[in-house]
PDB file of C-alpha atoms in Angstrom:
ATOM      1  CA  MET T   1     -24.453 -13.021 -14.913  1.00  0.00           C
ATOM      2  CA  LYS T   2     -21.527 -10.682 -14.328  1.00  0.00           C
ATOM      3  CA  ASP T   3     -21.336 -10.858 -10.550  1.00  0.00           C
ATOM      4  CA  ILE T   4     -17.637 -11.216  -9.724  1.00  0.00           C
ATOM      5  CA  TRP T   5     -15.211  -8.370  -9.011  1.00  0.00           C
ATOM      6  CA  ILE T   6     -11.472  -9.016  -8.980  1.00  0.00           C
ATOM      7  CA  GLY T   7      -9.267  -6.942  -6.684  1.00  0.00           C
ATOM      8  CA  PHE T   8      -5.529  -7.066  -7.294  1.00  0.00           C
ATOM      9  CA  ASP T   9      -2.728  -5.648  -5.169  1.00  0.00           C
ATOM     10  CA  LEU T  10       0.633  -5.359  -6.935  1.00  0.00           C
ATOM     11  CA  GLY T  11       3.369  -5.019  -4.336  1.00  0.00           C
ATOM     12  CA  GLY T  12       7.120  -4.721  -4.468  1.00  0.00           C
ATOM     13  CA  THR T  13       7.622  -8.297  -3.277  1.00  0.00           C
ATOM     14  CA  LYS T  14       4.240 -10.019  -3.700  1.00  0.00           C
ATOM     15  CA  MET T  15       1.076  -9.809  -5.763  1.00  0.00           C
ATOM     16  CA  TYR T  16      -2.303 -10.710  -4.338  1.00  0.00           C
ATOM     17  CA  ALA T  17      -5.618 -11.348  -6.090  1.00  0.00           C
ATOM     18  CA  ILE T  18      -9.037 -11.737  -4.460  1.00  0.00           C
ATOM     19  CA  ALA T  19     -12.351 -12.555  -6.132  1.00  0.00           C
ATOM     20  CA  PHE T  20     -15.431 -10.952  -4.556  1.00  0.00           C
ATOM     21  CA  ASP T  21     -19.129 -11.464  -5.156  1.00  0.00           C
ATOM     22  CA  ASP T  22     -21.421  -8.517  -5.800  1.00  0.00           C
ATOM     23  CA  SER T  23     -21.809  -7.975  -2.039  1.00  0.00           C
ATOM     24  CA  MET T  24     -18.022  -7.749  -1.637  1.00  0.00           C
ATOM     25  CA  GLN T  25     -17.784 -11.081   0.118  1.00  0.00           C
ATOM     26  CA  VAL T  26     -14.580 -13.030  -0.556  1.00  0.00           C
ATOM     27  CA  ILE T  27     -14.927 -15.990  -2.912  1.00  0.00           C
ATOM     28  CA  ALA T  28     -11.297 -16.894  -3.542  1.00  0.00           C
ATOM     29  CA  ARG T  29      -7.722 -15.691  -3.035  1.00  0.00           C
ATOM     30  CA  ARG T  30      -4.363 -16.220  -4.675  1.00  0.00           C
ATOM     31  CA  ARG T  31      -0.920 -14.747  -4.046  1.00  0.00           C
ATOM     32  CA  ARG T  32       2.557 -15.167  -5.491  1.00  0.00           C
ATOM     33  CA  LYS T  33       5.901 -13.373  -5.636  1.00  0.00           C
ATOM     34  CA  THR T  34       6.116 -10.297  -7.858  1.00  0.00           C
ATOM     35  CA  ARG T  35       9.652 -10.908  -9.154  1.00  0.00           C
ATOM     36  CA  GLY T  36       9.831  -7.281 -10.214  1.00  0.00           C
ATOM     37  CA  ARG T  37      13.470  -7.512 -11.264  1.00  0.00           C
ATOM     38  CA  GLU T  38      12.439  -9.722 -14.177  1.00  0.00           C
ATOM     39  CA  GLY T  39      10.875  -6.680 -15.861  1.00  0.00           C
ATOM     40  CA  SER T  40       7.453  -5.229 -16.561  1.00  0.00           C
ATOM     41  CA  ASP T  41       6.583  -7.584 -19.450  1.00  0.00           C
ATOM     42  CA  ASN T  42       7.076 -10.577 -17.201  1.00  0.00           C
ATOM     43  CA  GLY T  43       5.229  -8.749 -14.434  1.00  0.00           C
ATOM     44  CA  ILE T  44       2.136  -8.168 -16.581  1.00  0.00           C
ATOM     45  CA  GLU T  45       2.201 -11.813 -17.622  1.00  0.00           C
ATOM     46  CA  ARG T  46       2.357 -12.863 -13.957  1.00  0.00           C
ATOM     47  CA  ILE T  47      -0.575 -10.596 -13.081  1.00  0.00           C
ATOM     48  CA  GLY T  48      -2.656 -12.128 -15.854  1.00  0.00           C
ATOM     49  CA  SER T  49      -1.713 -15.715 -15.038  1.00  0.00           C
ATOM     50  CA  THR T  50      -2.398 -15.128 -11.332  1.00  0.00           C
ATOM     51  CA  ILE T  51      -5.947 -13.997 -12.101  1.00  0.00           C
ATOM     52  CA  THR T  52      -6.414 -16.875 -14.555  1.00  0.00           C
ATOM     53  CA  ARG T  53      -5.293 -19.438 -11.973  1.00  0.00           C
ATOM     54  CA  LEU T  54      -7.511 -17.829  -9.354  1.00  0.00           C
ATOM     55  CA  LEU T  55     -10.494 -18.392 -11.626  1.00  0.00           C
ATOM     56  CA  GLU T  56      -9.516 -21.900 -12.726  1.00  0.00           C
ATOM     57  CA  GLU T  57      -8.713 -23.188  -9.242  1.00  0.00           C
ATOM     58  CA  ASN T  58     -12.093 -22.045  -7.959  1.00  0.00           C
ATOM     59  CA  GLU T  59     -14.153 -23.014 -11.021  1.00  0.00           C
ATOM     60  CA  LEU T  60     -15.099 -19.429 -11.809  1.00  0.00           C
ATOM     61  CA  THR T  61     -15.813 -18.632 -15.437  1.00  0.00           C
ATOM     62  CA  LEU T  62     -14.367 -15.650 -17.249  1.00  0.00           C
ATOM     63  CA  ASP T  63     -17.763 -14.396 -18.404  1.00  0.00           C
ATOM     64  CA  ARG T  64     -18.807 -13.750 -14.786  1.00  0.00           C
ATOM     65  CA  ILE T  65     -16.181 -11.036 -14.212  1.00  0.00           C
ATOM     66  CA  ALA T  66     -17.861  -7.624 -13.957  1.00  0.00           C
ATOM     67  CA  GLY T  67     -14.591  -5.749 -13.584  1.00  0.00           C
ATOM     68  CA  ILE T  68     -11.046  -5.748 -12.272  1.00  0.00           C
ATOM     69  CA  GLY T  69      -9.478  -3.173  -9.977  1.00  0.00           C
ATOM     70  CA  ILE T  70      -5.714  -3.197  -9.619  1.00  0.00           C
ATOM     71  CA  GLY T  71      -3.631  -1.156  -7.207  1.00  0.00           C
ATOM     72  CA  CYS T  72      -0.086  -0.462  -8.406  1.00  0.00           C
ATOM     73  CA  PRO T  73       2.811   1.280  -6.636  1.00  0.00           C
ATOM     74  CA  GLY T  74       3.786   4.704  -7.907  1.00  0.00           C
ATOM     75  CA  PRO T  75       2.052   7.424  -9.933  1.00  0.00           C
ATOM     76  CA  ILE T  76      -0.763   6.314 -12.257  1.00  0.00           C
ATOM     77  CA  ASP T  77      -2.139   7.837 -15.461  1.00  0.00           C
ATOM     78  CA  LEU T  78      -5.758   7.430 -14.415  1.00  0.00           C
ATOM     79  CA  GLU T  79      -7.302   8.013 -17.829  1.00  0.00           C
ATOM     80  CA  LYS T  80      -5.140   5.531 -19.718  1.00  0.00           C
ATOM     81  CA  GLY T  81      -4.619   3.116 -16.841  1.00  0.00           C
ATOM     82  CA  ARG T  82      -0.853   3.291 -17.215  1.00  0.00           C
ATOM     83  CA  LEU T  83       1.681   2.735 -14.475  1.00  0.00           C
ATOM     84  CA  LEU T  84       3.962   5.722 -15.056  1.00  0.00           C
ATOM     85  CA  MET T  85       6.882   4.803 -12.816  1.00  0.00           C
ATOM     86  CA  THR T  86       7.687   2.568  -9.886  1.00  0.00           C
ATOM     87  CA  PRO T  87      10.893   3.613  -8.116  1.00  0.00           C
ATOM     88  CA  ASN T  88      10.985   0.380  -6.099  1.00  0.00           C
ATOM     89  CA  LEU T  89      10.153  -1.986  -8.973  1.00  0.00           C
ATOM     90  CA  GLY T  90      11.992  -0.323 -11.825  1.00  0.00           C
ATOM     91  CA  TRP T  91       8.960  -0.418 -14.141  1.00  0.00           C
ATOM     92  CA  ASP T  92       8.169   2.672 -16.230  1.00  0.00           C
ATOM     93  CA  ASP T  93       5.240   3.504 -18.520  1.00  0.00           C
ATOM     94  CA  VAL T  94       3.427   0.160 -18.357  1.00  0.00           C
ATOM     95  CA  ASP T  95       0.009  -0.112 -20.015  1.00  0.00           C
ATOM     96  CA  VAL T  96      -1.694  -2.216 -17.358  1.00  0.00           C
ATOM     97  CA  LYS T  97      -5.298  -1.439 -18.320  1.00  0.00           C
ATOM     98  CA  LYS T  98      -4.903  -2.229 -22.013  1.00  0.00           C
ATOM     99  CA  ALA T  99      -3.136  -5.538 -21.378  1.00  0.00           C
ATOM    100  CA  LEU T 100      -5.656  -6.810 -18.828  1.00  0.00           C
ATOM    101  CA  GLU T 101      -8.742  -5.650 -20.723  1.00  0.00           C
ATOM    102  CA  LYS T 102      -7.476  -7.477 -23.786  1.00  0.00           C
ATOM    103  CA  GLN T 103      -6.873 -10.663 -21.815  1.00  0.00           C
ATOM    104  CA  PHE T 104     -10.052 -10.713 -19.722  1.00  0.00           C
ATOM    105  CA  ASP T 105     -12.526  -8.763 -21.887  1.00  0.00           C
ATOM    106  CA  CYS T 106     -13.895  -6.691 -19.005  1.00  0.00           C
ATOM    107  CA  PRO T 107     -13.455  -3.158 -17.597  1.00  0.00           C
ATOM    108  CA  VAL T 108     -10.179  -2.610 -15.729  1.00  0.00           C
ATOM    109  CA  VAL T 109      -9.573   0.271 -13.315  1.00  0.00           C
ATOM    110  CA  VAL T 110      -5.961   1.053 -12.365  1.00  0.00           C
ATOM    111  CA  LEU T 111      -5.190   3.091  -9.245  1.00  0.00           C
ATOM    112  CA  ASN T 112      -2.350   3.684  -6.837  1.00  0.00           C
ATOM    113  CA  ASP T 113      -1.906   0.805  -4.390  1.00  0.00           C
ATOM    114  CA  VAL T 114      -2.063   2.911  -1.225  1.00  0.00           C
ATOM    115  CA  ASP T 115      -5.115   4.748  -2.549  1.00  0.00           C
ATOM    116  CA  ALA T 116      -6.675   1.309  -2.899  1.00  0.00           C
ATOM    117  CA  GLY T 117      -5.621   0.306   0.621  1.00  0.00           C
ATOM    118  CA  VAL T 118      -6.974   3.485   2.195  1.00  0.00           C
ATOM    119  CA  TYR T 119     -10.254   3.126   0.282  1.00  0.00           C
ATOM    120  CA  GLY T 120     -10.526  -0.427   1.596  1.00  0.00           C
ATOM    121  CA  GLU T 121      -9.939   0.754   5.158  1.00  0.00           C
ATOM    122  CA  TYR T 122     -12.438   3.602   4.643  1.00  0.00           C
ATOM    123  CA  LEU T 123     -15.196   1.243   3.511  1.00  0.00           C
ATOM    124  CA  PHE T 124     -14.499  -1.859   5.574  1.00  0.00           C
ATOM    125  CA  GLY T 125     -11.783  -1.229   8.163  1.00  0.00           C
ATOM    126  CA  ALA T 126     -10.134   1.278  10.487  1.00  0.00           C
ATOM    127  CA  ALA T 127     -11.433   4.479   8.854  1.00  0.00           C
ATOM    128  CA  GLN T 128     -15.140   3.712   8.600  1.00  0.00           C
ATOM    129  CA  GLY T 129     -17.225   6.820   9.240  1.00  0.00           C
ATOM    130  CA  SER T 130     -14.368   9.250   8.555  1.00  0.00           C
ATOM    131  CA  ARG T 131     -14.929  12.442   6.601  1.00  0.00           C
ATOM    132  CA  CYS T 132     -11.284  12.520   5.539  1.00  0.00           C
ATOM    133  CA  ALA T 133      -8.920   9.574   5.963  1.00  0.00           C
ATOM    134  CA  VAL T 134      -5.222   9.656   5.079  1.00  0.00           C
ATOM    135  CA  GLY T 135      -3.061   6.545   4.902  1.00  0.00           C
ATOM    136  CA  ILE T 136       0.689   6.339   5.323  1.00  0.00           C
ATOM    137  CA  PHE T 137       2.096   2.898   4.603  1.00  0.00           C
ATOM    138  CA  PRO T 138       5.820   2.339   5.304  1.00  0.00           C
ATOM    139  CA  GLY T 139       7.269  -0.562   3.346  1.00  0.00           C
ATOM    140  CA  THR T 140       9.944  -0.866   0.694  1.00  0.00           C
ATOM    141  CA  GLY T 141       9.106   2.806   0.185  1.00  0.00           C
ATOM    142  CA  ILE T 142       6.447   4.910   1.895  1.00  0.00           C
ATOM    143  CA  GLY T 143       3.123   5.252   0.136  1.00  0.00           C
ATOM    144  CA  GLY T 144       0.300   7.659   0.853  1.00  0.00           C
ATOM    145  CA  GLY T 145      -3.380   7.875   0.007  1.00  0.00           C
ATOM    146  CA  CYS T 146      -6.442   9.901   0.904  1.00  0.00           C
ATOM    147  CA  VAL T 147     -10.195   9.370   0.817  1.00  0.00           C
ATOM    148  CA  TYR T 148     -12.103  12.643   1.112  1.00  0.00           C
ATOM    149  CA  GLU T 149     -15.879  12.541   1.592  1.00  0.00           C
ATOM    150  CA  GLY T 150     -16.117   9.094   0.043  1.00  0.00           C
ATOM    151  CA  LYS T 151     -13.889   9.725  -2.974  1.00  0.00           C
ATOM    152  CA  ILE T 152     -10.244   8.902  -3.498  1.00  0.00           C
ATOM    153  CA  LEU T 153      -8.327  12.192  -3.675  1.00  0.00           C
ATOM    154  CA  GLN T 154      -6.716  12.245  -7.118  1.00  0.00           C
ATOM    155  CA  GLY T 155      -5.138  14.762  -9.429  1.00  0.00           C
ATOM    156  CA  ALA T 156      -6.345  15.800 -12.886  1.00  0.00           C
ATOM    157  CA  GLY T 157      -5.786  12.534 -14.700  1.00  0.00           C
ATOM    158  CA  ILE T 158      -2.995  11.386 -12.390  1.00  0.00           C
ATOM    159  CA  SER T 159      -2.741   9.909  -8.912  1.00  0.00           C
ATOM    160  CA  CYS T 160      -1.338  12.045  -6.119  1.00  0.00           C
ATOM    161  CA  MET T 161      -0.571  11.861  -2.353  1.00  0.00           C
ATOM    162  CA  GLU T 162       3.023  10.737  -2.941  1.00  0.00           C
ATOM    163  CA  ILE T 163       3.817  11.563   0.676  1.00  0.00           C
ATOM    164  CA  GLY T 164       6.908   9.355   0.683  1.00  0.00           C
ATOM    165  CA  HIS T 165       8.561  11.778  -1.739  1.00  0.00           C
ATOM    166  CA  THR T 166       7.911  14.897   0.317  1.00  0.00           C
ATOM    167  CA  ARG T 167      10.998  16.392   1.903  1.00  0.00           C
ATOM    168  CA  VAL T 168      11.187  16.259   5.699  1.00  0.00           C
ATOM    169  CA  SER T 169      14.882  16.830   6.419  1.00  0.00           C
ATOM    170  CA  SER T 170      18.054  18.447   5.130  1.00  0.00           C
ATOM    171  CA  GLY T 171      19.674  15.012   4.867  1.00  0.00           C
ATOM    172  CA  VAL T 172      21.300  13.779   1.684  1.00  0.00           C
ATOM    173  CA  LYS T 173      19.885  10.246   1.674  1.00  0.00           C
ATOM    174  CA  SER T 174      17.786   9.466  -1.388  1.00  0.00           C
ATOM    175  CA  SER T 175      15.404   6.624  -2.154  1.00  0.00           C
ATOM    176  CA  GLY T 176      13.760   5.797  -5.470  1.00  0.00           C
ATOM    177  CA  GLY T 177      13.653   9.421  -6.615  1.00  0.00           C
ATOM    178  CA  THR T 178      16.165  12.209  -7.105  1.00  0.00           C
ATOM    179  CA  LEU T 179      15.091  14.365  -4.153  1.00  0.00           C
ATOM    180  CA  PRO T 180      17.099  13.705  -0.977  1.00  0.00           C
ATOM    181  CA  GLY T 181      15.874  13.984   2.599  1.00  0.00           C
ATOM    182  CA  THR T 182      12.408  12.616   1.835  1.00  0.00           C
ATOM    183  CA  LEU T 183      10.102  10.797   4.219  1.00  0.00           C
ATOM    184  CA  GLU T 184      10.802   7.588   2.320  1.00  0.00           C
ATOM    185  CA  SER T 185      14.591   7.993   2.364  1.00  0.00           C
ATOM    186  CA  GLU T 186      14.511   8.683   6.105  1.00  0.00           C
ATOM    187  CA  ALA T 187      11.905   6.243   7.423  1.00  0.00           C
ATOM    188  CA  SER T 188      10.985   3.430   5.021  1.00  0.00           C
ATOM    189  CA  ARG T 189      11.434  -0.177   6.065  1.00  0.00           C
ATOM    190  CA  LEU T 190      14.199  -0.500   3.485  1.00  0.00           C
ATOM    191  CA  THR T 191      16.083   2.437   5.022  1.00  0.00           C
ATOM    192  CA  ILE T 192      15.617   0.974   8.500  1.00  0.00           C
ATOM    193  CA  ALA T 193      16.869  -2.410   7.286  1.00  0.00           C
ATOM    194  CA  ALA T 194      19.985  -0.831   5.761  1.00  0.00           C
ATOM    195  CA  ASP T 195      20.796   0.979   9.002  1.00  0.00           C
ATOM    196  CA  ALA T 196      20.045  -2.187  10.981  1.00  0.00           C
ATOM    197  CA  ALA T 197      22.479  -4.148   8.814  1.00  0.00           C
ATOM    198  CA  LYS T 198      25.210  -1.648   9.712  1.00  0.00           C
ATOM    199  CA  LEU T 199      24.430  -2.055  13.405  1.00  0.00           C
ATOM    200  CA  ALA T 200      24.554  -5.832  13.097  1.00  0.00           C
ATOM    201  CA  TYR T 201      27.844  -5.683  11.201  1.00  0.00           C
ATOM    202  CA  ARG T 202      29.368  -3.465  13.894  1.00  0.00           C
ATOM    203  CA  GLY T 203      28.184  -5.787  16.646  1.00  0.00           C
ATOM    204  CA  GLU T 204      25.654  -3.287  18.029  1.00  0.00           C
ATOM    205  CA  ALA T 205      22.665  -5.525  17.242  1.00  0.00           C
ATOM    206  CA  PRO T 206      23.797  -9.005  18.279  1.00  0.00           C
ATOM    207  CA  ALA T 207      20.341 -10.592  18.275  1.00  0.00           C
ATOM    208  CA  LEU T 208      19.674  -9.443  14.724  1.00  0.00           C
ATOM    209  CA  LEU T 209      23.100 -10.608  13.588  1.00  0.00           C
ATOM    210  CA  LYS T 210      22.495 -14.035  15.078  1.00  0.00           C
ATOM    211  CA  SER T 211      19.028 -14.469  13.599  1.00  0.00           C
ATOM    212  CA  VAL T 212      19.375 -13.118  10.034  1.00  0.00           C
ATOM    213  CA  GLY T 213      22.854 -11.669   9.611  1.00  0.00           C
ATOM    214  CA  THR T 214      23.414  -8.559   7.500  1.00  0.00           C
ATOM    215  CA  ASP T 215      21.552  -9.551   4.326  1.00  0.00           C
ATOM    216  CA  LEU T 216      19.044  -6.772   3.527  1.00  0.00           C
ATOM    217  CA  SER T 217      16.615  -9.246   1.950  1.00  0.00           C
ATOM    218  CA  GLU T 218      16.404 -11.091   5.274  1.00  0.00           C
ATOM    219  CA  ILE T 219      16.030  -8.041   7.525  1.00  0.00           C
ATOM    220  CA  ARG T 220      12.269  -7.836   7.293  1.00  0.00           C
ATOM    221  CA  SER T 221       9.725  -6.391   9.701  1.00  0.00           C
ATOM    222  CA  GLY T 222       9.372  -9.558  11.773  1.00  0.00           C
ATOM    223  CA  ALA T 223      13.128  -9.897  12.156  1.00  0.00           C
ATOM    224  CA  LEU T 224      13.381  -6.307  13.399  1.00  0.00           C
ATOM    225  CA  ALA T 225      10.570  -6.880  15.904  1.00  0.00           C
ATOM    226  CA  ASP T 226      12.188 -10.101  17.134  1.00  0.00           C
ATOM    227  CA  ALA T 227      15.540  -8.339  17.557  1.00  0.00           C
ATOM    228  CA  ILE T 228      13.927  -5.705  19.776  1.00  0.00           C
ATOM    229  CA  LYS T 229      12.249  -8.398  21.878  1.00  0.00           C
ATOM    230  CA  ALA T 230      15.645 -10.098  22.224  1.00  0.00           C
ATOM    231  CA  GLY T 231      17.194  -6.924  23.624  1.00  0.00           C
ATOM    232  CA  ASP T 232      18.693  -5.037  20.661  1.00  0.00           C
ATOM    233  CA  LYS T 233      18.285  -1.502  22.014  1.00  0.00           C
ATOM    234  CA  GLU T 234      19.876   0.117  18.970  1.00  0.00           C
ATOM    235  CA  ILE T 235      17.267  -1.493  16.709  1.00  0.00           C
ATOM    236  CA  GLU T 236      14.549  -0.185  19.002  1.00  0.00           C
ATOM    237  CA  LYS T 237      16.116   3.263  18.707  1.00  0.00           C
ATOM    238  CA  LEU T 238      16.045   2.999  14.898  1.00  0.00           C
ATOM    239  CA  ILE T 239      12.322   2.211  14.904  1.00  0.00           C
ATOM    240  CA  ASP T 240      11.626   5.030  17.337  1.00  0.00           C
ATOM    241  CA  GLU T 241      13.534   7.534  15.198  1.00  0.00           C
ATOM    242  CA  ALA T 242      11.778   6.422  12.018  1.00  0.00           C
ATOM    243  CA  SER T 243       8.405   6.657  13.766  1.00  0.00           C
ATOM    244  CA  THR T 244       9.234  10.188  14.871  1.00  0.00           C
ATOM    245  CA  VAL T 245       9.997  11.179  11.283  1.00  0.00           C
ATOM    246  CA  ILE T 246       6.702   9.645  10.129  1.00  0.00           C
ATOM    247  CA  GLY T 247       5.059  11.695  12.867  1.00  0.00           C
ATOM    248  CA  TYR T 248       6.465  14.840  11.254  1.00  0.00           C
ATOM    249  CA  GLY T 249       4.956  13.660   7.982  1.00  0.00           C
ATOM    250  CA  VAL T 250       1.601  13.369   9.740  1.00  0.00           C
ATOM    251  CA  VAL T 251       1.965  16.946  11.017  1.00  0.00           C
ATOM    252  CA  ASN T 252       2.362  18.169   7.426  1.00  0.00           C
ATOM    253  CA  VAL T 253      -0.745  16.270   6.334  1.00  0.00           C
ATOM    254  CA  VAL T 254      -2.781  17.571   9.278  1.00  0.00           C
ATOM    255  CA  HIS T 255      -1.869  21.161   8.460  1.00  0.00           C
ATOM    256  CA  MET T 256      -2.914  20.696   4.817  1.00  0.00           C
ATOM    257  CA  LEU T 257      -6.026  18.503   5.000  1.00  0.00           C
ATOM    258  CA  CYS T 258      -7.081  18.259   8.655  1.00  0.00           C
ATOM    259  CA  PRO T 259      -8.066  14.590   8.313  1.00  0.00           C
ATOM    260  CA  ASP T 260      -9.964  13.033  11.188  1.00  0.00           C
ATOM    261  CA  THR T 261      -8.235   9.665  10.728  1.00  0.00           C
ATOM    262  CA  ILE T 262      -4.604   8.841   9.921  1.00  0.00           C
ATOM    263  CA  ILE T 263      -4.131   5.172   9.075  1.00  0.00           C
ATOM    264  CA  LEU T 264      -0.733   3.523   9.373  1.00  0.00           C
ATOM    265  CA  GLY T 265      -0.398   0.234   7.554  1.00  0.00           C
ATOM    266  CA  GLY T 266       2.043  -2.263   6.119  1.00  0.00           C
ATOM    267  CA  GLY T 267       4.188  -5.035   7.545  1.00  0.00           C
ATOM    268  CA  LEU T 268       6.378  -2.769   9.640  1.00  0.00           C
ATOM    269  CA  VAL T 269       3.376  -1.347  11.486  1.00  0.00           C
ATOM    270  CA  GLU T 270       1.800  -4.787  11.879  1.00  0.00           C
ATOM    271  CA  ALA T 271       4.993  -6.162  13.439  1.00  0.00           C
ATOM    272  CA  MET T 272       5.424  -3.303  15.959  1.00  0.00           C
ATOM    273  CA  GLU T 273       1.993  -1.713  16.116  1.00  0.00           C
ATOM    274  CA  ASP T 274       1.952  -0.352  19.669  1.00  0.00           C
ATOM    275  CA  MET T 275       5.440   1.152  19.505  1.00  0.00           C
ATOM    276  CA  ILE T 276       4.964   2.835  16.134  1.00  0.00           C
ATOM    277  CA  ILE T 277       1.411   4.084  16.637  1.00  0.00           C
ATOM    278  CA  LYS T 278       2.224   5.625  20.026  1.00  0.00           C
ATOM    279  CA  ARG T 279       5.355   7.413  18.798  1.00  0.00           C
ATOM    280  CA  VAL T 280       3.780   8.685  15.569  1.00  0.00           C
ATOM    281  CA  SER T 281       0.673   9.885  17.406  1.00  0.00           C
ATOM    282  CA  LYS T 282       2.640  11.636  20.172  1.00  0.00           C
ATOM    283  CA  THR T 283       4.977  13.333  17.692  1.00  0.00           C
ATOM    284  CA  ALA T 284       2.076  14.537  15.569  1.00  0.00           C
ATOM    285  CA  GLN T 285       0.053  15.825  18.528  1.00  0.00           C
ATOM    286  CA  ASP T 286       3.075  17.556  20.048  1.00  0.00           C
ATOM    287  CA  HIS T 287       4.102  19.391  16.872  1.00  0.00           C
ATOM    288  CA  CYS T 288       0.908  20.382  15.112  1.00  0.00           C
ATOM    289  CA  MET T 289      -0.654  23.810  15.555  1.00  0.00           C
ATOM    290  CA  PRO T 290      -2.701  23.977  18.771  1.00  0.00           C
ATOM    291  CA  VAL T 291      -5.988  24.474  16.902  1.00  0.00           C
ATOM    292  CA  TYR T 292      -5.542  21.072  15.214  1.00  0.00           C
ATOM    293  CA  LYS T 293      -4.469  19.168  18.307  1.00  0.00           C
ATOM    294  CA  ASP T 294      -6.839  16.344  19.242  1.00  0.00           C
ATOM    295  CA  ARG T 295      -8.861  16.770  16.049  1.00  0.00           C
ATOM    296  CA  PHE T 296      -7.369  13.627  14.553  1.00  0.00           C
ATOM    297  CA  LYS T 297      -6.495  10.118  15.590  1.00  0.00           C
ATOM    298  CA  VAL T 298      -3.674   7.870  14.436  1.00  0.00           C
ATOM    299  CA  VAL T 299      -4.765   4.255  14.069  1.00  0.00           C
ATOM    300  CA  ALA T 300      -3.413   0.992  12.680  1.00  0.00           C
ATOM    301  CA  ALA T 301      -4.943  -0.508   9.570  1.00  0.00           C
ATOM    302  CA  LYS T 302      -7.280  -3.411  10.309  1.00  0.00           C
ATOM    303  CA  LEU T 303      -7.551  -5.311   7.041  1.00  0.00           C
ATOM    304  CA  GLY T 304      -3.935  -6.425   6.652  1.00  0.00           C
ATOM    305  CA  ASP T 305      -3.041  -7.709   3.203  1.00  0.00           C
ATOM    306  CA  ASP T 306      -6.707  -7.645   2.150  1.00  0.00           C
ATOM    307  CA  ALA T 307      -6.968  -3.829   2.236  1.00  0.00           C
ATOM    308  CA  GLY T 308      -5.465  -3.118  -1.179  1.00  0.00           C
ATOM    309  CA  ALA T 309      -7.351  -5.822  -3.048  1.00  0.00           C
ATOM    310  CA  MET T 310     -10.638  -4.985  -1.305  1.00  0.00           C
ATOM    311  CA  GLY T 311     -10.244  -1.288  -2.030  1.00  0.00           C
ATOM    312  CA  ALA T 312      -9.250  -1.874  -5.657  1.00  0.00           C
ATOM    313  CA  ALA T 313     -12.262  -4.116  -6.289  1.00  0.00           C
ATOM    314  CA  ALA T 314     -14.639  -1.717  -4.532  1.00  0.00           C
ATOM    315  CA  TRP T 315     -13.275   1.273  -6.454  1.00  0.00           C
ATOM    316  CA  ALA T 316     -13.633  -0.612  -9.735  1.00  0.00           C
ATOM    317  CA  LYS T 317     -17.227  -1.403  -8.819  1.00  0.00           C
ATOM    318  CA  ALA T 318     -17.862   2.273  -8.013  1.00  0.00           C
ATOM    319  CA  GLN T 319     -16.295   3.451 -11.296  1.00  0.00           C
ATOM    320  CA  CYS T 320     -17.634   0.849 -13.711  1.00  0.00           C
ATOM    321  CA  PRO T 321     -21.159   1.137 -15.109  1.00  0.00           C
ATOM    322  CA  ALA T 322     -23.506  -1.564 -13.898  1.00  0.00           C
ATOM    323  CA  PRO T 323     -23.826  -4.422 -16.401  1.00  0.00           C
ATOM    324  CA  PRO T 324     -27.178  -4.630 -18.182  1.00  0.00           C
ATOM    325  CA  PRO T 325     -29.690  -7.043 -16.629  1.00  0.00           C
ATOM    326  CA  THR T 326     -29.823 -10.527 -18.055  1.00  0.00           C
ATOM    327  CA  ASP T 327     -32.826 -11.157 -20.275  1.00  0.00           C
ATOM    328  CA  GLN T 328     -34.972 -13.674 -18.385  1.00  0.00           C
ATOM    329  CA  THR T 329     -37.593 -14.126 -21.108  1.00  0.00           C
TER     330      THR T 329
END
């Protein structure tokens, strides 16, 4: 019986696979590092071997898989299941669907990773009951996603809601794209870490310097939160400024879609939830048109790392035709 759905979340630093039963209850989990710098061919191999090990370690047979949903960062060719580009991984034009369907002999649905996360939160987490839910997830970049009346908002054959690449300032900083002054270039965790490293180097963030130094790979969300707790006021100011910019991004979304729920997720939000949620919410409420004020709420994601995999599996289940019933005669 085909009664297992695999949800996979491909991130910039880690990949995460979860096996669900037909009621979307977790059966097994497996995670490992992405190692994106080793290239897309190696990345696809790691995705496949992660799913294979997930099955083997939990004595699940291949013929039970009903479908696989995989959330990938960046724009997706929805019809072909191709990852078109990933500014923060360096992968371009990767045929994810074809490779995984060949390996596992089951339907594979490829979608944007934040779309998957927002869909997970819509069905099982912070956005349950929403008519329109928009997610903004600051991380290595800043991803966006939207679920509108139960469906993921997507373009004609391509994913959309690339809110991180919308321009919010006249600044000249760029991120993974060519357009400067974007939400991502101004407020992503990577941008914050780079500015924090400068502060540490100049002696303006002594707690951060003592704990992790100036290595960008070590200045993660937890280290930033710890530095603030230890008294690094300039780091606190950085987070507040980035949260304000994200608030402006929320204003733009509210004026376009009037969502009732804005979900903020990712490690940065998890590490400093109260500070970020309050600043983003206040900025958005203060700067939106009066008719939209108080028509939306800004909330933190509830599902943590599970959101993307849960949403990807659930979306695959919604998109894939039900398998034929087993002949019991």
